[in-house]
Structure formats: C-alpha cells, structure tokens
Amino acid sequence: MKATIITIGDELLIGQVVDTNSAWLAAELTKLGFSMENHVSISDTGEKISGALDRFLPENDLLVFTGGLGPTNDDITKKVLADYFCSELIFSEQILGDVETRIRSFGSTMNELNREQAMVPKDAKILRNNHGTAPGMWFEKNGKVIISLPGVPSEMKGIFNDIIKDDLGNFFSLPQIIYKTIMVSGIAEAHLAEKLSDWEAALPEGVSLAYLPSPEAIRLRLGAKGGAKADPSTCIDQQINSLQQIIPEYIYGYDNESLESVIGRMITERGTYLACAESCTGGSIAQKITAIPGCSAWFRGGVTAYSNEIKAKVLGVSPAALETYGAVSEQTITEMVRGAQRVFQTDYAVATSGIAGPTGGSPDKPVGTVWIAAAGPDFLVTKKYNFGKNRASNIRRSTSAAFSLLRKAMLEN
Amino acid sequence: MKATIITIGDELLIGQVVDTNSAWLAAELTKLGFSMENHVSISDTGEKISGALDRFLPENDLLVFTGGLGPTNDDITKKVLADYFCSELIFSEQILGDVETRIRSFGSTMNELNREQAMVPKDAKILRNNHGTAPGMWFEKNGKVIISLPGVPSEMKGIFNDIIKDDLGNFFSLPQIIYKTIMVSGIAEAHLAEKLSDWEAALPEGVSLAYLPSPEAIRLRLGAKGGAKADPSTCIDQQINSLQQIIPEYIYGYDNESLESVIGRMITERGTYLACAESCTGGSIAQKITAIPGCSAWFRGGVTAYSNEIKAKVLGVSPAALETYGAVSEQTITEMVRGAQRVFQTDYAVATSGIAGPTGGSPDKPVGTVWIAAAGPDFLVTKKYNFGKNRASNIRRSTSAAFSLLRKAMLEN
C-alpha cells in the first residue's frame, strides 16, 4: 500500500518552521506496513491543495494531509477537500460541543470563527480531536483513503494515535511488520558496523536492519515481516539474542530508551543517588537528567564549575592539581568527581572537564580534549577523549560519553 | 522566479531522519527572492529522481536536490542527473585532488569508491566542496537551473554559502528583498499582536511582517521589496523605529540573537560575572549559557540544587524558608539567588524554583508554578509564573523567563 504525506503551510514552505510532522507520520505509517512514496510541502492555497490531490491520489492508496485546519483564514483545507469530494459542509452538534469544551478548558470564550469549526463535510468521517479544537477528516474514494489532520504536532499525533492507527489497520490489508530498536552506545558507528558485518550478512530473508545514528546513541532497528514460515517476533527475538552475544557491553536498552533513563533505573535499583560536576558540558548532564520526570528520587544535583576558582572553592579541587596538571587533566577530574560525591553526599557521581572550543586549545591539549570521570562507592574510572573541533558537538559527545562511562562502570562494579 | 527543493533519501522518506535541509534552503532561497513552490522528499532510486525532474522542472525556474551523492551505493543522483541531461561522466583531476586532500585530513586513505567521486558530468559546472568529499553540480537547461548538493547539512550549507548564493544572484534577475528580524521576549504572542495591530495595519505596501514564535522568543520578521519609490533598508529602519516606540521593553535584539547572548554582552560591558542557582530548570540555564563560545569570560558557573538538603547545604538557603514557605516560594528563591552570588562570588545571578511536573503539584502550588529571581549589585527582583502542565515546556519557559527577568532588571538598574 502506497502512501504520501502532504504538509500544508507557508511557514513550512518558506523555511520558517522545520516540518517534523512528515518524519513522525512516515515512521508511523512505515511501522503499519505502508510503503512511503513522497513527502510534499505546499502552500495553503486551494489551487495547490487540489493540485496535490490531482497529482498524488492516482498513484497512492493513502494521502495524509496536515495543516490548514485552524480557526482563521487558513481554514482552507476543509473547504477544498469538501469541494474536491463534492461533499457539502454541514453543522455538527457533537463537534460544536467538543470545540466548546476545549475553548472553555483554555479559560477562553467561543467566537464566530470557533463556531465555524463545527461545520464539517457531510461525506467524511469526522475524527474528534481531544487535543485541540480542529477535528480531523477521513474521506474514502475508490478504495483509497484521504486523511486531513491539524498541523499542530501534538494534535496531529493525538488524533493519529487515538483513532487513525487502528482504523488504517482495519481498512487496509497491510503486511504484518514488527520492529524492535536496540540502543547502542560507547562505540563508533564504523566499528560497530565492522563487528556486526557477519551477523548482518547472515540475517534471514524478511528481516531488515537499519542503522539510525544520533549524537546520543546508535539505534539499530530490526524489522521482520510476518509470513507463512515464521512468527516475526520470534524471528526478531532470535536476532537480538545473537546481538547480545556479539556486543553485550554496548547495548544499553531498547526502543528509544535514553542512556540517562537507564542510569536512573540502575541508581534507583541500588536505592541511592547521583550527582555531577560539570566543566565543559556546562550543565548538559544535569539538564538531560532533570528532563526525566521523577528524577528527584535519584538525582541530588550538580555543579557547573566554569572557572578554576569554583572548581577549588565549591568542589574542593586542590590548587596542586589545577596548577601542576591543569583543569583538563586526570588529577583534576578525579578530584572533581570526588568533590561531587562529597558536596552532594551521593554514592555515585560523574564529572567532565575539557576544551569545548573554538578557542582554548594548546598543542598538547587541542580543542576536543576531554577528561571524564565516573565514581561509585567502590570504583573510580577516568578516561580521556579526543573529540572534534565543533563546540556544540563536543558538548553533546562529552555528555553522552559521561553517561556511557558511568553505566559501564556500574555494570562492572 | 519559482523554486522547488527535492531531498533524496530513504532515511527521510521513512521518517528515520527529520529533513532540516529543506527549511534551511527554503529560508535562504526566499531571502534571495525566489518564490517557493514545493518541498518534496523522495526515495533514492533513478526512477523517482527522473520522475521528479519530469514533474517539477516544467513549472519551476530552479530545482535544488540534496542527497544521494555519497561515495557508496547511493551515489545515484549524479548518474541519474548526467543521464537526464545527456552528459557523460568524465574524470576531473581537480576534484580528485580535493577528495584526496579531504580524505587525508580525516587521517584516512583513498579507496576505489572515493576515486569515483572525481567522475563528474561533462556539461555541469562542478561545485567544489570544502566541507566534505562529494562535489555539488550545477546544470542549466533552457534558462533553468538544476543544482545537486550533498545531503549532509554542513556540506550542503557550506557549498551554498561558498558558491551558490552569489551564482544564483548573478544568473537570475531576482527582486531585491531585505529582511530584518526583531527579537522579542517577555510578552505572550496574543498580547504582542494586540499591541502591534494598528502599526501592522499601517505598514506600507511592499513591507511584510511575519510572526515566528519559538519557546525562547517571538521573532518578528520584516521584509521589504526594492522598488522605484523607496530604498528597502530605509523603509525597514523606519518601521523598526516605530516598533521601538511601541514595545521598547520587549525588544531585546535583532537577527536571531539569543537572549543569553545579549545578557552575556551586558555582563561583559559591565566587566563582571554571572552565576545561577537552578531547581526546576535543572541545568538548562547553565547549558544555554555555556553553549556560547567564550562565555567563561563572564559566567562563573551554577548549581543545580534538586533537593532541599542541597539548597540548604550548597546555597545556604535557611531551614526556616524551606520549612515555613517551601522550596517553591519567594523566600526560598530570594535566598537561592543570594546564595549563587555568594558561592560564585559574582555581581549578578539568577535562580529558579518551581514544579515542573508531571507530579509534585498541590492545590495552592499546582504543576507549572515557578518562582524566579534575578539579582545584581543593587537590585533583587522576584516573580511568580504560572506555566502549563507539560514538564519539558515548563523547563523551557522557566529558562527563557529567567533570562528575560534578568535582562529587564539589568536595564532598569
């Protein structure tokens, strides 16, 4: 079954806003078993929208539109689709009730524009929106489906998950595909690919592998199609077992779990706390941890020590270490991580100190040189890294390396 | 002049990667004066690429392709374009030199695949790549231009800025459009629109206004077209002068400058330092500041105090404040910001304490309640905010509000 996603909006077309809806929808539709044909972004005019229908409907089984459903002028998608499918707009008491409830929950009052949102195409299935005011629409024509959703990502995702996912599965006869994502960290992609080449070459037919690298982790996505011969989940489970034998130390989780969540679980299981002392990561470690709901149960806090005085005064790093070896050294990072444990009274801590750039490098410590330490009640590990020249990337890579080093040390101790 | 951007790659099409190239290119092409027709993402097959040429070339003056130029299998774009424009691939000594230099700088050695990158279409202008190995290509046909660029964003942007921007300006006769972005913070979009409605209604013909909201700031983008009557920069300057009279306190900068950069400049001008004490923002304030190169000249550091013990022990918040008023209170935030000034020995400091959610709220302090303080040598301001229910959004909004509060207080003191 072929699908095309069409996002509507001048703000996308002229590059004011990055279109994230297409990638999200494409990933969902691919998981359901659709074959993606195109993503297209167009302007919010009647001509462009009906032009896209003319162009893409013949060669697709499913078109998903997002955008152009707001209560203002850009309410054009609904009218254009209703015209295209020769369906008049009728008043829906139910949708009016939905819109009223929503507007009231914002502490606002209905106006004429909101009332018009209750006018819906007679021949469409109306997709109620529990996440905003504009309902979605589902048209059918010659065995094809045309869906229109709001452009606001939370509303689009909400309606998709609430209604569309199941309805598409019921309407189309889609191949059964199962996906499982293995989260890998602490190894470069090229080295990972080398370690996995024999295993990858031996993957049975119908099992696909995708490498999805990100600054934080490499995600390995295994997919298996259902068929007469084998149950796809059994098939995936077997491959994960093999992977576990080849790269046990690098697999830290599954299905988009973050490394910091895994660390949170490990610290919680040990009934204890974590703290951090950051120099080059400048608060990124704390920020990633505190993005996790409930982290106060296992995270006490951290210090961003952006000067030698603060490393000495707040974390108790000795003048000897700073003067003799410098802020970016094994001696200093060791005292920083011990300082974090002491100040925050925690069993576990991580610390970073490095030259993020663009300036501050020297011949023996070029930009990208980073020392990281992880400490527990009965271990202390330190490691030197040589990242690149880009400040933002050095900060991201140091943050991720700190979590990786801590996890590895906790597993071994 | 009409332009369409075509991004090539299965990783985009199935949603593994969000396409950020299209928005970046669209913003650049719009600034140059092109009218954007479509963004399209397609699979990396010859059929799809030549299909896109058939479909979009007739109705556009410019097509920009990105992707499919790597040294591996997906080297298909070059062959397809060369075939389409009946241009044989010939060997380029110069490009081979470029590729060799680049590969050597990675500390790597050339292989057969790299050598093939020096095969280029005879009838295309070759766009040398100073940012990676794959060169770009510029084809011309019947007064139209077809450009092919690597998919790696840094390489695509590099070649665009190095070569294409000027060459497009020379090739096409484009309308002169000048843009200026005014950065606004500390006011909600709806209130801003209300304050600006008369001014907006009176904008002269040829001057356009776009609201570009983000979690950190509202960007107001003014555009003016060159014409016989007026110089567009004068026209924009006049409108900015008017804006400065209407919302002086909310304009913090221009052209995508961040609030934290502006604060950095203000602190630097005063020859002094900043520190922060974070509870609900959990390191986000420090992280935003330390993303700025050279910030160690004006930022000493911060504490993420994620428990009452740490607020007391590290920042010296009194048990009285914590017990009587709680961690989220004017009393505690005042002692936190004073603590940050004292611990980090700085003139200026900001502090945050709030309930980011999803849990931890109570009837009198629901999720989204946040206290923020900003302090200087001769001022201390505190403010209570009521944000929403979403943890990530509460953290972002608190971070941005903290910068806004500090800037406002510094301006007034």
PDB file of C-alpha atoms in Angstrom, chain B residues 93-276:
ATOM      1  CA  GLU B  93      41.951  15.843 -11.792  1.00  0.00           C
ATOM      2  CA  GLN B  94      40.977  18.870  -9.692  1.00  0.00           C
ATOM      3  CA  ILE B  95      38.137  17.101  -7.897  1.00  0.00           C
ATOM      4  CA  LEU B  96      40.358  14.049  -7.289  1.00  0.00           C
ATOM      5  CA  GLY B  97      42.833  16.429  -5.624  1.00  0.00           C
ATOM      6  CA  ASP B  98      40.047  17.880  -3.473  1.00  0.00           C
ATOM      7  CA  VAL B  99      38.831  14.418  -2.432  1.00  0.00           C
ATOM      8  CA  GLU B 100      42.384  13.245  -1.637  1.00  0.00           C
ATOM      9  CA  THR B 101      43.101  16.333   0.474  1.00  0.00           C
ATOM     10  CA  ARG B 102      39.849  15.842   2.379  1.00  0.00           C
ATOM     11  CA  ILE B 103      40.350  12.104   2.962  1.00  0.00           C
ATOM     12  CA  ARG B 104      43.920  12.698   4.141  1.00  0.00           C
ATOM     13  CA  SER B 105      42.687  15.361   6.588  1.00  0.00           C
ATOM     14  CA  PHE B 106      40.439  12.667   8.147  1.00  0.00           C
ATOM     15  CA  GLY B 107      43.597  10.564   8.619  1.00  0.00           C
ATOM     16  CA  SER B 108      42.104   8.049   6.188  1.00  0.00           C
ATOM     17  CA  THR B 109      43.228   6.633   2.827  1.00  0.00           C
ATOM     18  CA  MET B 110      41.580   6.726  -0.605  1.00  0.00           C
ATOM     19  CA  ASN B 111      39.733   3.707  -1.912  1.00  0.00           C
ATOM     20  CA  GLU B 112      38.103   2.934  -5.270  1.00  0.00           C
ATOM     21  CA  LEU B 113      34.785   4.448  -4.160  1.00  0.00           C
ATOM     22  CA  ASN B 114      36.457   7.756  -3.270  1.00  0.00           C
ATOM     23  CA  ARG B 115      38.243   7.783  -6.639  1.00  0.00           C
ATOM     24  CA  GLU B 116      34.878   7.511  -8.365  1.00  0.00           C
ATOM     25  CA  GLN B 117      33.814  10.769  -6.714  1.00  0.00           C
ATOM     26  CA  ALA B 118      36.166  12.522  -9.154  1.00  0.00           C
ATOM     27  CA  MET B 119      33.998  11.376 -12.094  1.00  0.00           C
ATOM     28  CA  VAL B 120      31.769  14.358 -12.905  1.00  0.00           C
ATOM     29  CA  PRO B 121      29.213  15.226 -15.621  1.00  0.00           C
ATOM     30  CA  LYS B 122      30.959  16.905 -18.562  1.00  0.00           C
ATOM     31  CA  ASP B 123      28.279  19.574 -19.066  1.00  0.00           C
ATOM     32  CA  ALA B 124      27.739  20.586 -15.457  1.00  0.00           C
ATOM     33  CA  LYS B 125      29.517  23.284 -13.521  1.00  0.00           C
ATOM     34  CA  ILE B 126      31.179  21.420 -10.648  1.00  0.00           C
ATOM     35  CA  LEU B 127      30.723  22.993  -7.224  1.00  0.00           C
ATOM     36  CA  ARG B 128      33.843  22.252  -5.165  1.00  0.00           C
ATOM     37  CA  ASN B 129      33.171  21.024  -1.647  1.00  0.00           C
ATOM     38  CA  ASN B 130      35.434  22.445   1.059  1.00  0.00           C
ATOM     39  CA  HIS B 131      33.406  20.699   3.752  1.00  0.00           C
ATOM     40  CA  GLY B 132      33.372  17.059   2.621  1.00  0.00           C
ATOM     41  CA  THR B 133      34.234  14.815  -0.303  1.00  0.00           C
ATOM     42  CA  ALA B 134      31.243  14.885  -2.682  1.00  0.00           C
ATOM     43  CA  PRO B 135      31.210  17.903  -5.034  1.00  0.00           C
ATOM     44  CA  GLY B 136      27.928  19.582  -5.974  1.00  0.00           C
ATOM     45  CA  MET B 137      26.714  20.102  -9.551  1.00  0.00           C
ATOM     46  CA  TRP B 138      25.017  22.955 -11.430  1.00  0.00           C
ATOM     47  CA  PHE B 139      23.155  22.130 -14.644  1.00  0.00           C
ATOM     48  CA  GLU B 140      21.475  24.671 -16.910  1.00  0.00           C
ATOM     49  CA  LYS B 141      18.708  23.970 -19.409  1.00  0.00           C
ATOM     50  CA  ASN B 142      16.502  26.463 -21.260  1.00  0.00           C
ATOM     51  CA  GLY B 143      17.255  29.262 -18.806  1.00  0.00           C
ATOM     52  CA  LYS B 144      16.521  26.996 -15.825  1.00  0.00           C
ATOM     53  CA  VAL B 145      18.997  25.832 -13.192  1.00  0.00           C
ATOM     54  CA  ILE B 146      19.184  22.415 -11.580  1.00  0.00           C
ATOM     55  CA  ILE B 147      21.524  22.087  -8.600  1.00  0.00           C
ATOM     56  CA  SER B 148      22.563  18.913  -6.809  1.00  0.00           C
ATOM     57  CA  LEU B 149      24.127  19.095  -3.347  1.00  0.00           C
ATOM     58  CA  PRO B 150      25.285  16.571  -0.725  1.00  0.00           C
ATOM     59  CA  GLY B 151      22.698  15.636   1.908  1.00  0.00           C
ATOM     60  CA  VAL B 152      24.987  16.222   4.904  1.00  0.00           C
ATOM     61  CA  PRO B 153      23.703  19.577   6.241  1.00  0.00           C
ATOM     62  CA  SER B 154      27.146  21.100   6.933  1.00  0.00           C
ATOM     63  CA  GLU B 155      28.343  20.266   3.391  1.00  0.00           C
ATOM     64  CA  MET B 156      25.103  21.432   1.767  1.00  0.00           C
ATOM     65  CA  LYS B 157      25.205  24.739   3.676  1.00  0.00           C
ATOM     66  CA  GLY B 158      28.908  25.172   3.023  1.00  0.00           C
ATOM     67  CA  ILE B 159      28.616  24.833  -0.765  1.00  0.00           C
ATOM     68  CA  PHE B 160      25.501  27.024  -0.793  1.00  0.00           C
ATOM     69  CA  ASN B 161      27.220  29.824   1.110  1.00  0.00           C
ATOM     70  CA  ASP B 162      30.585  29.481  -0.676  1.00  0.00           C
ATOM     71  CA  ILE B 163      29.307  29.421  -4.255  1.00  0.00           C
ATOM     72  CA  ILE B 164      25.610  29.094  -4.944  1.00  0.00           C
ATOM     73  CA  LYS B 165      24.247  32.168  -3.188  1.00  0.00           C
ATOM     74  CA  ASP B 166      26.284  34.526  -5.397  1.00  0.00           C
ATOM     75  CA  ASP B 167      25.888  32.488  -8.559  1.00  0.00           C
ATOM     76  CA  LEU B 168      22.089  32.395  -8.257  1.00  0.00           C
ATOM     77  CA  GLY B 169      22.070  36.154  -7.756  1.00  0.00           C
ATOM     78  CA  ASN B 170      24.138  36.562 -10.920  1.00  0.00           C
ATOM     79  CA  PHE B 171      22.191  34.076 -13.033  1.00  0.00           C
ATOM     80  CA  PHE B 172      18.639  35.117 -12.242  1.00  0.00           C
ATOM     81  CA  SER B 173      17.263  38.609 -12.131  1.00  0.00           C
ATOM     82  CA  LEU B 174      15.716  38.446  -8.678  1.00  0.00           C
ATOM     83  CA  PRO B 175      13.661  41.077  -6.840  1.00  0.00           C
ATOM     84  CA  GLN B 176      15.648  42.860  -4.149  1.00  0.00           C
ATOM     85  CA  ILE B 177      14.173  41.883  -0.791  1.00  0.00           C
ATOM     86  CA  ILE B 178      15.629  42.935   2.547  1.00  0.00           C
ATOM     87  CA  TYR B 179      14.739  41.190   5.787  1.00  0.00           C
ATOM     88  CA  LYS B 180      15.348  42.183   9.371  1.00  0.00           C
ATOM     89  CA  THR B 181      14.309  40.101  12.363  1.00  0.00           C
ATOM     90  CA  ILE B 182      13.368  41.767  15.642  1.00  0.00           C
ATOM     91  CA  MET B 183      13.761  39.543  18.709  1.00  0.00           C
ATOM     92  CA  VAL B 184      11.004  39.962  21.287  1.00  0.00           C
ATOM     93  CA  SER B 185      10.662  38.350  24.691  1.00  0.00           C
ATOM     94  CA  GLY B 186       8.703  38.716  27.929  1.00  0.00           C
ATOM     95  CA  ILE B 187       5.249  39.050  26.314  1.00  0.00           C
ATOM     96  CA  ALA B 188       2.730  36.482  25.070  1.00  0.00           C
ATOM     97  CA  GLU B 189       2.127  36.323  21.319  1.00  0.00           C
ATOM     98  CA  ALA B 190      -1.568  37.248  21.570  1.00  0.00           C
ATOM     99  CA  HIS B 191      -0.785  40.344  23.662  1.00  0.00           C
ATOM    100  CA  LEU B 192       2.005  41.336  21.344  1.00  0.00           C
ATOM    101  CA  ALA B 193      -0.311  41.051  18.328  1.00  0.00           C
ATOM    102  CA  GLU B 194      -2.843  43.252  20.096  1.00  0.00           C
ATOM    103  CA  LYS B 195      -0.244  45.933  20.880  1.00  0.00           C
ATOM    104  CA  LEU B 196       1.017  45.859  17.295  1.00  0.00           C
ATOM    105  CA  SER B 197      -2.303  45.678  15.429  1.00  0.00           C
ATOM    106  CA  ASP B 198      -2.531  49.384  14.480  1.00  0.00           C
ATOM    107  CA  TRP B 199       1.114  49.520  13.471  1.00  0.00           C
ATOM    108  CA  GLU B 200       0.760  46.328  11.430  1.00  0.00           C
ATOM    109  CA  ALA B 201      -2.364  47.611   9.659  1.00  0.00           C
ATOM    110  CA  ALA B 202      -0.481  50.780   8.675  1.00  0.00           C
ATOM    111  CA  LEU B 203       2.557  49.001   7.187  1.00  0.00           C
ATOM    112  CA  PRO B 204       3.278  50.466   3.748  1.00  0.00           C
ATOM    113  CA  GLU B 205       2.767  48.371   0.612  1.00  0.00           C
ATOM    114  CA  GLY B 206       5.709  46.111  -0.122  1.00  0.00           C
ATOM    115  CA  VAL B 207       6.545  45.671   3.554  1.00  0.00           C
ATOM    116  CA  SER B 208       5.635  42.284   5.019  1.00  0.00           C
ATOM    117  CA  LEU B 209       5.502  41.098   8.615  1.00  0.00           C
ATOM    118  CA  ALA B 210       5.784  37.527   9.895  1.00  0.00           C
ATOM    119  CA  TYR B 211       5.397  36.332  13.487  1.00  0.00           C
ATOM    120  CA  LEU B 212       7.816  33.462  14.159  1.00  0.00           C
ATOM    121  CA  PRO B 213       7.165  32.217  17.686  1.00  0.00           C
ATOM    122  CA  SER B 214       9.528  29.806  19.431  1.00  0.00           C
ATOM    123  CA  PRO B 215       9.733  28.678  23.067  1.00  0.00           C
ATOM    124  CA  GLU B 216      12.578  31.156  23.634  1.00  0.00           C
ATOM    125  CA  ALA B 217      11.372  34.285  21.866  1.00  0.00           C
ATOM    126  CA  ILE B 218       8.972  35.724  19.337  1.00  0.00           C
ATOM    127  CA  ARG B 219      10.776  36.736  16.187  1.00  0.00           C
ATOM    128  CA  LEU B 220       9.137  39.480  14.132  1.00  0.00           C
ATOM    129  CA  ARG B 221      10.443  39.362  10.605  1.00  0.00           C
ATOM    130  CA  LEU B 222      10.048  42.497   8.499  1.00  0.00           C
ATOM    131  CA  GLY B 223      10.619  42.191   4.767  1.00  0.00           C
ATOM    132  CA  ALA B 224      10.728  44.995   2.207  1.00  0.00           C
ATOM    133  CA  LYS B 225      10.905  44.705  -1.559  1.00  0.00           C
ATOM    134  CA  GLY B 226      13.106  47.074  -3.548  1.00  0.00           C
ATOM    135  CA  GLY B 227      11.192  49.304  -5.956  1.00  0.00           C
ATOM    136  CA  ALA B 228      11.225  52.633  -7.741  1.00  0.00           C
ATOM    137  CA  LYS B 229       9.799  54.550  -4.794  1.00  0.00           C
ATOM    138  CA  ALA B 230      11.830  53.673  -1.754  1.00  0.00           C
ATOM    139  CA  ASP B 231      15.065  52.096  -0.610  1.00  0.00           C
ATOM    140  CA  PRO B 232      14.062  48.912   1.209  1.00  0.00           C
ATOM    141  CA  SER B 233      16.575  49.318   4.055  1.00  0.00           C
ATOM    142  CA  THR B 234      15.354  52.825   4.835  1.00  0.00           C
ATOM    143  CA  CYS B 235      11.838  51.502   4.771  1.00  0.00           C
ATOM    144  CA  ILE B 236      12.695  48.720   7.261  1.00  0.00           C
ATOM    145  CA  ASP B 237      14.649  51.081   9.519  1.00  0.00           C
ATOM    146  CA  GLN B 238      11.628  53.406   9.735  1.00  0.00           C
ATOM    147  CA  GLN B 239       9.394  50.531  10.799  1.00  0.00           C
ATOM    148  CA  ILE B 240      11.900  49.364  13.412  1.00  0.00           C
ATOM    149  CA  ASN B 241      11.988  52.893  14.824  1.00  0.00           C
ATOM    150  CA  SER B 242       8.206  52.825  15.162  1.00  0.00           C
ATOM    151  CA  LEU B 243       8.351  49.408  16.823  1.00  0.00           C
ATOM    152  CA  GLN B 244      10.951  50.682  19.291  1.00  0.00           C
ATOM    153  CA  GLN B 245       8.417  53.306  20.396  1.00  0.00           C
ATOM    154  CA  ILE B 246       5.575  50.812  20.844  1.00  0.00           C
ATOM    155  CA  ILE B 247       7.341  47.912  22.596  1.00  0.00           C
ATOM    156  CA  PRO B 248      10.747  49.217  23.765  1.00  0.00           C
ATOM    157  CA  GLU B 249      10.923  46.962  26.816  1.00  0.00           C
ATOM    158  CA  TYR B 250      10.270  43.752  24.911  1.00  0.00           C
ATOM    159  CA  ILE B 251      12.748  44.096  22.030  1.00  0.00           C
ATOM    160  CA  TYR B 252      15.988  42.524  23.183  1.00  0.00           C
ATOM    161  CA  GLY B 253      17.921  42.131  19.952  1.00  0.00           C
ATOM    162  CA  TYR B 254      17.974  41.551  16.216  1.00  0.00           C
ATOM    163  CA  ASP B 255      18.539  38.827  13.648  1.00  0.00           C
ATOM    164  CA  ASN B 256      18.218  35.663  15.708  1.00  0.00           C
ATOM    165  CA  GLU B 257      20.430  36.795  18.548  1.00  0.00           C
ATOM    166  CA  SER B 258      19.625  34.790  21.667  1.00  0.00           C
ATOM    167  CA  LEU B 259      18.584  36.350  24.946  1.00  0.00           C
ATOM    168  CA  GLU B 260      21.523  34.707  26.715  1.00  0.00           C
ATOM    169  CA  SER B 261      23.977  36.224  24.200  1.00  0.00           C
ATOM    170  CA  VAL B 262      22.519  39.664  24.887  1.00  0.00           C
ATOM    171  CA  ILE B 263      22.904  39.074  28.617  1.00  0.00           C
ATOM    172  CA  GLY B 264      26.482  37.955  28.028  1.00  0.00           C
ATOM    173  CA  ARG B 265      27.166  41.224  26.237  1.00  0.00           C
ATOM    174  CA  MET B 266      25.563  43.278  29.026  1.00  0.00           C
ATOM    175  CA  ILE B 267      27.539  41.467  31.733  1.00  0.00           C
ATOM    176  CA  THR B 268      30.761  41.800  29.730  1.00  0.00           C
ATOM    177  CA  GLU B 269      30.158  45.533  29.231  1.00  0.00           C
ATOM    178  CA  ARG B 270      29.866  45.884  32.983  1.00  0.00           C
ATOM    179  CA  GLY B 271      33.122  43.927  33.350  1.00  0.00           C
ATOM    180  CA  THR B 272      31.661  41.424  35.763  1.00  0.00           C
ATOM    181  CA  TYR B 273      30.292  37.881  36.187  1.00  0.00           C
ATOM    182  CA  LEU B 274      27.065  35.884  36.305  1.00  0.00           C
ATOM    183  CA  ALA B 275      26.118  32.710  38.195  1.00  0.00           C
ATOM    184  CA  CYS B 276      22.943  30.678  38.520  1.00  0.00           C
TER     185      CYS B 276
END
